[in-house]
CSV table of C-alpha atoms in Angstrom, one decimal:
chain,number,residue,atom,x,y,z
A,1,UNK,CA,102.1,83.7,113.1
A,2,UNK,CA,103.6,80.5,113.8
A,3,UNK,CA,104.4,79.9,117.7
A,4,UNK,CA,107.8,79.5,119.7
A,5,UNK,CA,106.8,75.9,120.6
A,6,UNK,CA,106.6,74.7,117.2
A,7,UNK,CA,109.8,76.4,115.9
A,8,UNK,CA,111.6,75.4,119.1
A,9,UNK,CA,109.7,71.4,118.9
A,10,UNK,CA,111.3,70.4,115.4
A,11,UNK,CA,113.4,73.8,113.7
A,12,UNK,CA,114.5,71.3,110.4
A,13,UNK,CA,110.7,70.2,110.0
A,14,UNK,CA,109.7,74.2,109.8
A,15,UNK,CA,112.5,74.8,107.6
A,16,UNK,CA,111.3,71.9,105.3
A,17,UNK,CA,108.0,72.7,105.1
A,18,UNK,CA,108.6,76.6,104.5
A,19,UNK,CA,110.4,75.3,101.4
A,20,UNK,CA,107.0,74.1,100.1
A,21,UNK,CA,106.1,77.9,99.6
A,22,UNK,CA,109.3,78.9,98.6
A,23,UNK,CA,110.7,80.7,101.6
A,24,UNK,CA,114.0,79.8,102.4
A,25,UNK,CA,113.7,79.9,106.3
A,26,UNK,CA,117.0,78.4,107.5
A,27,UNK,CA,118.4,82.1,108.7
A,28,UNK,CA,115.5,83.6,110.1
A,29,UNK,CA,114.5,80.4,112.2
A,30,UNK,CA,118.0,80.2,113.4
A,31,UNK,CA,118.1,84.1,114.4
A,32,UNK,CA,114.7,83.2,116.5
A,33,UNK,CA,115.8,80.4,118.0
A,34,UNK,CA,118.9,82.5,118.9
A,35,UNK,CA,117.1,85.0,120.5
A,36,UNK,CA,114.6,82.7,122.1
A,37,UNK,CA,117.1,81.4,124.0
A,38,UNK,CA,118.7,84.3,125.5
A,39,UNK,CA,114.7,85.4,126.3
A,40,UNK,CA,114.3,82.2,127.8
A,41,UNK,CA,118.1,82.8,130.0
A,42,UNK,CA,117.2,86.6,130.7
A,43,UNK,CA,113.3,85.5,132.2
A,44,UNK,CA,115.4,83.0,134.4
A,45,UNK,CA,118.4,85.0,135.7
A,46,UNK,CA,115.2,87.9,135.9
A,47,UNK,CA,113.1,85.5,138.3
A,48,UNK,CA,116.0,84.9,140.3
A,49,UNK,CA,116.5,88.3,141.0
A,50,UNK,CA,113.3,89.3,141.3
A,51,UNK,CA,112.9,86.3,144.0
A,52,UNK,CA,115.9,87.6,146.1
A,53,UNK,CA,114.6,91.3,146.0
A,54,UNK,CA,111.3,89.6,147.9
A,55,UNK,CA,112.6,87.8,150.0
A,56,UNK,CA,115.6,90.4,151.0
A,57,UNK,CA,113.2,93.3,151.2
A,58,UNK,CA,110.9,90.7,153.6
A,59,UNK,CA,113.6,90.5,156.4
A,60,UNK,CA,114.5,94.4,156.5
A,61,UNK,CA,111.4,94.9,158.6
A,62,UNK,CA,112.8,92.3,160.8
A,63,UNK,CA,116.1,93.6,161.1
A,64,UNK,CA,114.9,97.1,161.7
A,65,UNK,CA,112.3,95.7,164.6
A,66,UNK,CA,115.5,94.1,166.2
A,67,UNK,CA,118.1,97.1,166.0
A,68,UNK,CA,120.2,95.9,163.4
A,69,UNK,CA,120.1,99.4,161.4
A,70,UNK,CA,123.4,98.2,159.6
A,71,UNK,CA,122.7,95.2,158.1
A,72,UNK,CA,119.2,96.5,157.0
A,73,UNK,CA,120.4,99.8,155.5
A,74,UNK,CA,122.9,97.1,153.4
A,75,UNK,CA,120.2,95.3,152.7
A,76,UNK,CA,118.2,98.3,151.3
A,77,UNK,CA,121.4,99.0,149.4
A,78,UNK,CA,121.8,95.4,147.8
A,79,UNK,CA,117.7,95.9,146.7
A,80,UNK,CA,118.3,99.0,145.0
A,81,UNK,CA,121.3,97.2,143.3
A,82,UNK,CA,119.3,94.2,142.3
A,83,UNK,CA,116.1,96.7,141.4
A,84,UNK,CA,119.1,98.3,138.6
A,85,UNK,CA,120.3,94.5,137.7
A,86,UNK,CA,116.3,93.6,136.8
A,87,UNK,CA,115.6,96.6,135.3
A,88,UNK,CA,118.4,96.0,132.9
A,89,UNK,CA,117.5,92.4,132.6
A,90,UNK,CA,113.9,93.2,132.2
A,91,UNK,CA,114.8,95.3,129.0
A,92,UNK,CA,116.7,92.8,127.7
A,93,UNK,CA,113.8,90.8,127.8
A,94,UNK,CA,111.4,93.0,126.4
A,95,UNK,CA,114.1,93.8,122.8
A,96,UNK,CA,114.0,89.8,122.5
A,97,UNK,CA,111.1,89.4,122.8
A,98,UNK,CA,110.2,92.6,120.3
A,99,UNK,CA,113.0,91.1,117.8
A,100,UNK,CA,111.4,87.6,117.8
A,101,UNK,CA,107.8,88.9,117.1
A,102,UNK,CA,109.1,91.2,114.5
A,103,UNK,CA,111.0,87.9,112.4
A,104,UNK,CA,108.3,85.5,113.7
A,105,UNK,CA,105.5,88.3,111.2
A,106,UNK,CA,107.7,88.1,108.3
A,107,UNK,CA,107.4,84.2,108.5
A,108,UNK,CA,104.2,82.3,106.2
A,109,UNK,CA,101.7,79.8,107.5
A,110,UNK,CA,103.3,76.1,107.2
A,111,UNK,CA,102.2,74.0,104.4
A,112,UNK,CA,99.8,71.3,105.1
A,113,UNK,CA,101.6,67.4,104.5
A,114,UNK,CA,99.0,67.6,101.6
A,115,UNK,CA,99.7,71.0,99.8
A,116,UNK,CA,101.0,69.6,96.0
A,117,UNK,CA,104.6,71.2,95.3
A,118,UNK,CA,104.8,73.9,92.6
A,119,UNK,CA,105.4,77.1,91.9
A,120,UNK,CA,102.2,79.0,90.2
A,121,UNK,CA,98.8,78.4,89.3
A,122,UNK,CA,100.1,76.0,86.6
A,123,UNK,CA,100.9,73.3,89.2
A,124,UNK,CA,97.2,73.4,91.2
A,125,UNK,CA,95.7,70.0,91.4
A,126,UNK,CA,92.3,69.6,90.0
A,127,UNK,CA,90.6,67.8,92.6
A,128,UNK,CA,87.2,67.3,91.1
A,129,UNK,CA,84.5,68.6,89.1
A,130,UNK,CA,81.0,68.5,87.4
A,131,UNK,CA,78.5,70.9,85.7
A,132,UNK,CA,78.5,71.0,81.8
A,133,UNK,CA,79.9,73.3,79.8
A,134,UNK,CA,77.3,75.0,77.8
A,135,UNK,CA,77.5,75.0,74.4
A,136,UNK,CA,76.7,78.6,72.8
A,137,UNK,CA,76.4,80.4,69.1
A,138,UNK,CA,79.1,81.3,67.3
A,139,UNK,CA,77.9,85.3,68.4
A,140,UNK,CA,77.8,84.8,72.0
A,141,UNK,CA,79.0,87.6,74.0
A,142,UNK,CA,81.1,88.3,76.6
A,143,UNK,CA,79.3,89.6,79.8
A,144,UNK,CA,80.4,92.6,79.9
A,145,UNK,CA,78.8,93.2,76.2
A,146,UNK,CA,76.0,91.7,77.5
A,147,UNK,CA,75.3,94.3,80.8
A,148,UNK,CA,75.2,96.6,77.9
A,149,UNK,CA,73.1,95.2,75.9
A,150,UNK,CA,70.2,94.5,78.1
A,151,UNK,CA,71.3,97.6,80.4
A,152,UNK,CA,72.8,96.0,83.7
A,153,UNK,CA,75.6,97.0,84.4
A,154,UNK,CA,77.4,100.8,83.4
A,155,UNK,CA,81.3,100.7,83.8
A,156,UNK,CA,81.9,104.2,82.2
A,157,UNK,CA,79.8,105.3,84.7
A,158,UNK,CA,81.6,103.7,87.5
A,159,UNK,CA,84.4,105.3,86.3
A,160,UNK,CA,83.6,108.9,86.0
A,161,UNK,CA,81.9,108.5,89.6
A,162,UNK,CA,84.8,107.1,90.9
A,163,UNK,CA,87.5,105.7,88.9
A,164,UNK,CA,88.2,102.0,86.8
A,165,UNK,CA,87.3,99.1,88.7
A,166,UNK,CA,83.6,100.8,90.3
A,167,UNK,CA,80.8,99.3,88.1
A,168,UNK,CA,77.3,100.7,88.8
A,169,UNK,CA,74.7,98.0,88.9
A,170,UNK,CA,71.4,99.2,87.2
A,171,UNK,CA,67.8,98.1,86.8
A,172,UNK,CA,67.8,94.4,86.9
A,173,UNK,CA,71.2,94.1,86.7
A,174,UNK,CA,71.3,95.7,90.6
A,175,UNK,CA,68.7,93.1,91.4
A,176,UNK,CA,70.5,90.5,90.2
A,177,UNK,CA,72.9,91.1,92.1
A,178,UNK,CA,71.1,92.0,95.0
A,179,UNK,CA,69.1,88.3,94.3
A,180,UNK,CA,72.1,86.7,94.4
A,181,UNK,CA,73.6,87.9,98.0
A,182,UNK,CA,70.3,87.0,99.7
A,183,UNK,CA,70.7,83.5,97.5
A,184,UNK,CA,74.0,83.1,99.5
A,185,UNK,CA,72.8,84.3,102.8
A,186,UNK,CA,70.1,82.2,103.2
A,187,UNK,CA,71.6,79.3,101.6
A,188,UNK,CA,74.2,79.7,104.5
A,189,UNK,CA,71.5,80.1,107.5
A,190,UNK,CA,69.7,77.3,106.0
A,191,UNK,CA,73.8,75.2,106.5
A,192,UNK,CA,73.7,76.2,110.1
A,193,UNK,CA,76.1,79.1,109.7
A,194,UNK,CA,75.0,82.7,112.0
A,195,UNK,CA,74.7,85.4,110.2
A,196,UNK,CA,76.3,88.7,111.6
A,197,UNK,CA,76.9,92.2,109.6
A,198,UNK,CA,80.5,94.0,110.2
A,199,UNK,CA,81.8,96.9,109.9
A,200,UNK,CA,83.6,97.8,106.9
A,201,UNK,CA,86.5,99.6,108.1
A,202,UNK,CA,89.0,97.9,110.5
A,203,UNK,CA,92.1,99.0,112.5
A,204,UNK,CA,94.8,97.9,112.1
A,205,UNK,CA,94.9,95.6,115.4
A,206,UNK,CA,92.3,93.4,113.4
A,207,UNK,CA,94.3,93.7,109.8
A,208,UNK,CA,97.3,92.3,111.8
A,209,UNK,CA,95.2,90.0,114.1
A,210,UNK,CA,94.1,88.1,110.8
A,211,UNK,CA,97.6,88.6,108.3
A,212,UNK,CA,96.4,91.1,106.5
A,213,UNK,CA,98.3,93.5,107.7
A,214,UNK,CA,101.7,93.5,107.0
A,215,UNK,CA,101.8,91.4,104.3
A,216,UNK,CA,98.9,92.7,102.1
A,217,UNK,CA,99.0,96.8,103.2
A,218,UNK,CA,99.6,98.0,99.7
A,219,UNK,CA,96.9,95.8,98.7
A,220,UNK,CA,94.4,97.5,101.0
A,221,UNK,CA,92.5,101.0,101.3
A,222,UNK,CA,93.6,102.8,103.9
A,223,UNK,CA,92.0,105.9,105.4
A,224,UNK,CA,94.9,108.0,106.8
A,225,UNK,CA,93.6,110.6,108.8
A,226,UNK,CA,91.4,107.7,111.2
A,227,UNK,CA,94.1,105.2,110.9
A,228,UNK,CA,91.7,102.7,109.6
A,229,UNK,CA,91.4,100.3,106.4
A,230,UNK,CA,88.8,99.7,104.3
A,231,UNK,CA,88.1,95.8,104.7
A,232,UNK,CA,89.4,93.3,101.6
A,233,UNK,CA,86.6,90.9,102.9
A,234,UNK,CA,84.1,89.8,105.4
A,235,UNK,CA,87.0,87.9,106.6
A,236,UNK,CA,89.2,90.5,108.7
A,237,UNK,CA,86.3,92.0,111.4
A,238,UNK,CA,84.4,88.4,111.1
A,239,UNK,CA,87.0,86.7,112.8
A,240,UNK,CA,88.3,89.8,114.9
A,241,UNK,CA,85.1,89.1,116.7
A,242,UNK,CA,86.9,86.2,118.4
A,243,UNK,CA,90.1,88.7,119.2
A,244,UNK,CA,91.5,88.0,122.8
A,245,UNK,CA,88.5,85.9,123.6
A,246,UNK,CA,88.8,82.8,125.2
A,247,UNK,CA,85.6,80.0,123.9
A,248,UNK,CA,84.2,77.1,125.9
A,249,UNK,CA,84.8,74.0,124.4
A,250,UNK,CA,80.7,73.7,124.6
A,251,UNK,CA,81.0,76.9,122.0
A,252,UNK,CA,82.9,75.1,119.2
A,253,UNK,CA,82.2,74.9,116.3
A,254,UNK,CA,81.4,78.7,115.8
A,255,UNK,CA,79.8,78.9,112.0
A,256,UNK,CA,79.2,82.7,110.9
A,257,UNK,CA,78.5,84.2,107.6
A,258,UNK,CA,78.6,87.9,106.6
A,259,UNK,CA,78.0,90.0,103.3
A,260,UNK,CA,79.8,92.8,102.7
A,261,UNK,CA,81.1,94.8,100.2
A,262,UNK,CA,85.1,94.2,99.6
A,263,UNK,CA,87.7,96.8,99.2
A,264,UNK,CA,91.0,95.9,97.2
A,265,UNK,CA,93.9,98.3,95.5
A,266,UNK,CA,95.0,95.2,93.2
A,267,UNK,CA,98.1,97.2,92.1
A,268,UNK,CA,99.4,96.4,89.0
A,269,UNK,CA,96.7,94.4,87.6
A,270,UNK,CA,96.2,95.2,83.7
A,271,UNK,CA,94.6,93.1,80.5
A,272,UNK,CA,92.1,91.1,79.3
A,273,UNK,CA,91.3,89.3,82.4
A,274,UNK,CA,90.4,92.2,83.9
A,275,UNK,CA,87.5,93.4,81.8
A,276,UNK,CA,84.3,93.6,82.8
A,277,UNK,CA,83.6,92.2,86.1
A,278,UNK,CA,87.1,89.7,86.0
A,279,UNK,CA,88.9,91.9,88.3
A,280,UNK,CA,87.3,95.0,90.4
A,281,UNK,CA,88.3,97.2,93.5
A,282,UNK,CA,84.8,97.2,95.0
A,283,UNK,CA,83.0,94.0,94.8
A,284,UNK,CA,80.4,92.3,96.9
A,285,UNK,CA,80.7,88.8,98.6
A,286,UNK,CA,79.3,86.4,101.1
A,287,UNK,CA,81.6,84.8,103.5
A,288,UNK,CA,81.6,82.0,105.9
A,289,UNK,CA,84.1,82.1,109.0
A,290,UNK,CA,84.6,78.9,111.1
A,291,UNK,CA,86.6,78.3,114.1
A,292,UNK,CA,87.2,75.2,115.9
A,293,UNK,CA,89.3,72.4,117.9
A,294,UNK,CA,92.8,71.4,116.2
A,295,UNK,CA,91.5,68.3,115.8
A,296,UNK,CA,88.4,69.2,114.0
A,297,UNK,CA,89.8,71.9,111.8
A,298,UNK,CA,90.1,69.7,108.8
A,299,UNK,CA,86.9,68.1,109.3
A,300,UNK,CA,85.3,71.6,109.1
A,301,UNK,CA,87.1,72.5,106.1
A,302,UNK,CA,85.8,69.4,104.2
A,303,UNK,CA,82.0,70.9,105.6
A,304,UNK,CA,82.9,73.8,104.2
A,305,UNK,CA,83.9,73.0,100.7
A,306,UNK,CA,81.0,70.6,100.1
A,307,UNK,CA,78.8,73.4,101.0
A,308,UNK,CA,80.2,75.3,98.3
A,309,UNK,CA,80.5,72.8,95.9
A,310,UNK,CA,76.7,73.0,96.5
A,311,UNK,CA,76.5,76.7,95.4
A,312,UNK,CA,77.5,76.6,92.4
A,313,UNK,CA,75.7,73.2,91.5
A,314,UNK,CA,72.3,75.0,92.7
A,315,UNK,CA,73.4,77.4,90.2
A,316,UNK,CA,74.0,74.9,87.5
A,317,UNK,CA,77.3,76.7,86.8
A,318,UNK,CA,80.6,74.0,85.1
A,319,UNK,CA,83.0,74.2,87.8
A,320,UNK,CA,86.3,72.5,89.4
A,321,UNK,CA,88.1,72.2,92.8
A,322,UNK,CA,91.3,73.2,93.1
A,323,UNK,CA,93.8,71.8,95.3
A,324,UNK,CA,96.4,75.3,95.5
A,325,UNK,CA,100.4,74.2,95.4
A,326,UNK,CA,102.7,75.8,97.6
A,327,UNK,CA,103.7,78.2,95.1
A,328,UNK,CA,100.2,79.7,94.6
A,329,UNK,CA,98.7,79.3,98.7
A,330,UNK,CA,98.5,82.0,100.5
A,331,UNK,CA,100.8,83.5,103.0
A,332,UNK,CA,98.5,82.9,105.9
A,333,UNK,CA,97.0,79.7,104.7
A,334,UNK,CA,97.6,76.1,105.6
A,335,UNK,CA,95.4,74.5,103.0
A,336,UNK,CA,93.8,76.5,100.6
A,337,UNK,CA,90.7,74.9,97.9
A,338,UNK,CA,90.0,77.0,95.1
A,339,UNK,CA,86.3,76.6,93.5
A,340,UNK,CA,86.5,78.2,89.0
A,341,UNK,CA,83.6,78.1,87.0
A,342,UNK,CA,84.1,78.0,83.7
A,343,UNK,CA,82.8,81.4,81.4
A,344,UNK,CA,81.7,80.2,78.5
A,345,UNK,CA,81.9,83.1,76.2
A,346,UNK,CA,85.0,83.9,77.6
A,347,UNK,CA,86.4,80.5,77.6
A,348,UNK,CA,88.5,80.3,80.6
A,349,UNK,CA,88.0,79.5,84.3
A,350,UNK,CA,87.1,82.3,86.6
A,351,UNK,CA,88.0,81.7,90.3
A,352,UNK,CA,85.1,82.2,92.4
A,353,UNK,CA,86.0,81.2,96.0
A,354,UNK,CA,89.1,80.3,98.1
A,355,UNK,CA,88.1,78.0,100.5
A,356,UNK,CA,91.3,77.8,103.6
A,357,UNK,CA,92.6,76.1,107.0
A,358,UNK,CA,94.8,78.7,108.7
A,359,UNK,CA,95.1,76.3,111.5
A,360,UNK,CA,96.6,78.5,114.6
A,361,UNK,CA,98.5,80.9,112.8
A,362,UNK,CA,96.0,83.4,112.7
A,363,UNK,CA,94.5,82.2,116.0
A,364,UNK,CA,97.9,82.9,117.4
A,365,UNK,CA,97.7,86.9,116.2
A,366,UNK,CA,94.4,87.4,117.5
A,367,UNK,CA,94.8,85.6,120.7
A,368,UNK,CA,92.0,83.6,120.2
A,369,UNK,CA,91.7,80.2,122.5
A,370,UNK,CA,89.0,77.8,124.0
A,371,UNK,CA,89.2,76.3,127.7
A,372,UNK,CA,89.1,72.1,127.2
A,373,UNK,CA,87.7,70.0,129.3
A,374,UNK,CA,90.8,70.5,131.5
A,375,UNK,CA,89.9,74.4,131.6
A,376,UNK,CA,93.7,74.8,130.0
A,377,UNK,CA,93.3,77.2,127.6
A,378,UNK,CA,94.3,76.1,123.9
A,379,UNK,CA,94.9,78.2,120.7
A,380,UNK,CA,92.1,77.4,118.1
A,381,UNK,CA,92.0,76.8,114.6
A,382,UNK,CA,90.2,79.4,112.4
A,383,UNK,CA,89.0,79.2,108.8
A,384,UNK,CA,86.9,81.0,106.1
A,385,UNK,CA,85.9,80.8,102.6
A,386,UNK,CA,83.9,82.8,100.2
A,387,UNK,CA,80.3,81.3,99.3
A,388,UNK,CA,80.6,83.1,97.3
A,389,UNK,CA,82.1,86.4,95.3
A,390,UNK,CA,79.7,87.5,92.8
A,391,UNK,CA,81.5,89.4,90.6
A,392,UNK,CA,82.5,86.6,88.7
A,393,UNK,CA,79.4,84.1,89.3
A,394,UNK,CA,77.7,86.9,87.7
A,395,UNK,CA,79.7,87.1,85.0
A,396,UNK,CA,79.9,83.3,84.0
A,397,UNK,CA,76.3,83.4,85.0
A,398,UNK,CA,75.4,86.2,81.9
A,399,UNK,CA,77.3,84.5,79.8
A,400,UNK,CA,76.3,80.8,80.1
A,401,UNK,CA,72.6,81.6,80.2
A,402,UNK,CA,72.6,83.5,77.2
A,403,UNK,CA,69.7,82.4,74.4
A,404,UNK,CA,68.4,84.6,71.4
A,405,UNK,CA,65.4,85.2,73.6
A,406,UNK,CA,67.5,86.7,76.5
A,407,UNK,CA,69.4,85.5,79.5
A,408,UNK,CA,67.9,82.9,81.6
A,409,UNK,CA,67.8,83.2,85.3
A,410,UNK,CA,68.8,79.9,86.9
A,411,UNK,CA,65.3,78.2,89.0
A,412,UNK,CA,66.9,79.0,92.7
A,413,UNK,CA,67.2,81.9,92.0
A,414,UNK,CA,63.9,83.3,90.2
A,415,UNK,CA,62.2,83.6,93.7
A,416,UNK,CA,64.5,86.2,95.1
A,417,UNK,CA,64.4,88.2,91.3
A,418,UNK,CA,60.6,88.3,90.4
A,419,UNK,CA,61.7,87.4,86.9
A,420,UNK,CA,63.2,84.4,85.1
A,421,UNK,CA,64.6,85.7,81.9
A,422,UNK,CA,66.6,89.1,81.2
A,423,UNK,CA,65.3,90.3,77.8
């Protein structure tokens, strides 16, 4: 969430920006700065009251060591008084201070200076790209024709075990897949990034600590009876590591990665983009999690989507960099790059990656700072990306590698299969 200072340092500028992603915040910022205010008059009047109860309940010792049993039974009675006075004061304090973090949630991430403007996915600036766009037969089939042709993939069967959105990986199809998350992981080891393995279910300290929670709740799986949700990537307990920690400067840049399966209701998605493996509620992904100085943040990010960008050009996939408007970013996100490749057989981009700065707004949930060289403590800037989802680089994958011989595995990727073609 955003903090006091810079809602309090420049209100107008906040407002502005807010507008970028369509959220009129002229009310809400005013009804924060109102109640930051009285917080900041009720800490003060509380401080001076809590100063004279020390120093009046320091001289009834005194007055009782010199006889004066009057003056110090008043002053025991003017302590009690003031002890009533701060406890009043010291609830005023705590409702303003619960109000402002309850508006402050319902507030996004501000814009970057370089998010485009727009309103959907319409208005995203293509920032570069490369690959070629295979050309196929006329009776080229979409992949999910294709898994059952050659047997890789059963989605009635996902469905019967569990419901629409479940696919069961089979035969090669499962070591495909399986080829391609240790593709990923060892690509990002090889980058300098740690590997670590989460958990897969999260409470909800770390589903808030990273925005997921509120914001995306319906969008999540959530276990009643433990209180816990199932995770919507690698993302939420990745960067909860860092939760009310405190880094050296000397530990910055952290670089992790992480595969894990990924969890997501997406309510009210219907149609042709989500057949096959477009659009799933269980899907697997490698992630990369980065945290870092302010000033390096966007530095980092420019690491991070070059490394990518080298992904999918290892996997000689078509693909294009997105630059997301503030219509289409995400709630939490400062700067968001999206990385499509481009489905041949389907003919249309599939989204593959979301590559984002959150600066300190989610650094600011989770608490999570670094000592400088000054040993002040700082908030940091945190940021992830997915490198990469493989629903849908599996997808384009089947698709652009079909021949009338069978589907061709790309070179990188033979190694970690045991088989180049798919026939």
């Amino acid at each position: 969430m955003l903090t006091l200072r810079i809602i309090n340092e420049n209100p107008e500028k906040v407002i502005r920006q807010l507008s970028k992603k369509h959220f009129d915040g002229r009310e809400i910022i005013g009804q924060i700065i109102d109640l930051d205010n009285t917080r900041r008059k009720t800490q003060t009047q509380l401080d001076a009251i809590l100063g004279e109860i020390n120093t009046i309940s320091k001289s009834i010792g005194q007055l009782m060591k010199e006889g004066n049993r009057e003056e110090a039974d008043a002053a025991r009675e003017k302590v009690r008084l003031l002890k009533e006075t701060s406890g009043e004061l010291g609830e005023t304090l705590k409702e303003a201070e619960q109000k402002i973090e309850a508006l402050l949630v319902t507030i996004p991430n501000l814009p970057h200076d370089s998010v485009p403007e727009g309103r959907t996915a319409e208005d995203n600036l293509v920032e570069r790209s490369g690959g070629d766009i295979p050309s196929l037969d006329d009776n080229a089939l979409p992949h999910w024709e294709l898994a059952k042709k050659y047997d890789l993939i059963d989605f009635e069967l996902g469905v019967k075990i569990t419901g629409a959105g479940f696919p069961v990986y089979k035969g090669r199809g499962a070591r495909f897949q399986r080829a391609l998350i240790n593709f990923f992981l060892d690509s990002a080891r090889d980058a300098g990034f740690t590997e670590v393995q989460p958990p897969y279910l999260v409470n909800s300290d770390s589903g808030f600590g990273t925005g997921q929670l509120p914001d995306k709740e319906g969008q999540m799986y959530h276990v009643g009876l433990d209180d816990l949700y199932l995770i919507p990537t690698a993302e939420v307990p990745v960067t909860n590591i860092y939760r009310d920690v405190i880094l050296d400067e000397k530990e910055l840049p952290v670089r992790n990665t992480a595969y894990s399966a990924c969890f997501r209701r997406e309510a009210g998605s219907y149609g042709k983009d989500v057949r096959g493996l477009n659009r799933l509620h269980q899907f697997d992904k490698v992630e990369i999690v980065c945290i870092d100085k302010p000033e390096n943040s966007y530095e980092r990010l420019d690491e991070m989507v070059r490394y990518v960008q080298t992904l999918v050009e290892k996997l000689e996939l078509p693909w294009r960099i997105l630059r997301l408007c503030g219509g289409d970013i995400s709630f939490t996100s400062a700067l968001t790059f999206d990385f499509e490749v481009y489905s041949t057989a389907q003919k249309r981009w599939l989204e593959v990656s979301s590559v984002s700065n959150f600066e300190s707004y989610q650094a600011n949930r989770l608490k999570c700072r670094y000592r400088n060289a000054e040993r002040k403590t700082e908030l940091c800037h945190t940021l992830n990306g997915s490198a990469l989802a493989l629903p849908r680089i599996m997808a384009a994958l089947l698709e652009n590698n079909q021949t009338p011989e069978g589907i061709r595995i790309p070179a990188p990727l033979v190694p970690y299969c045991g088989f180049d073609l798919i026939d």
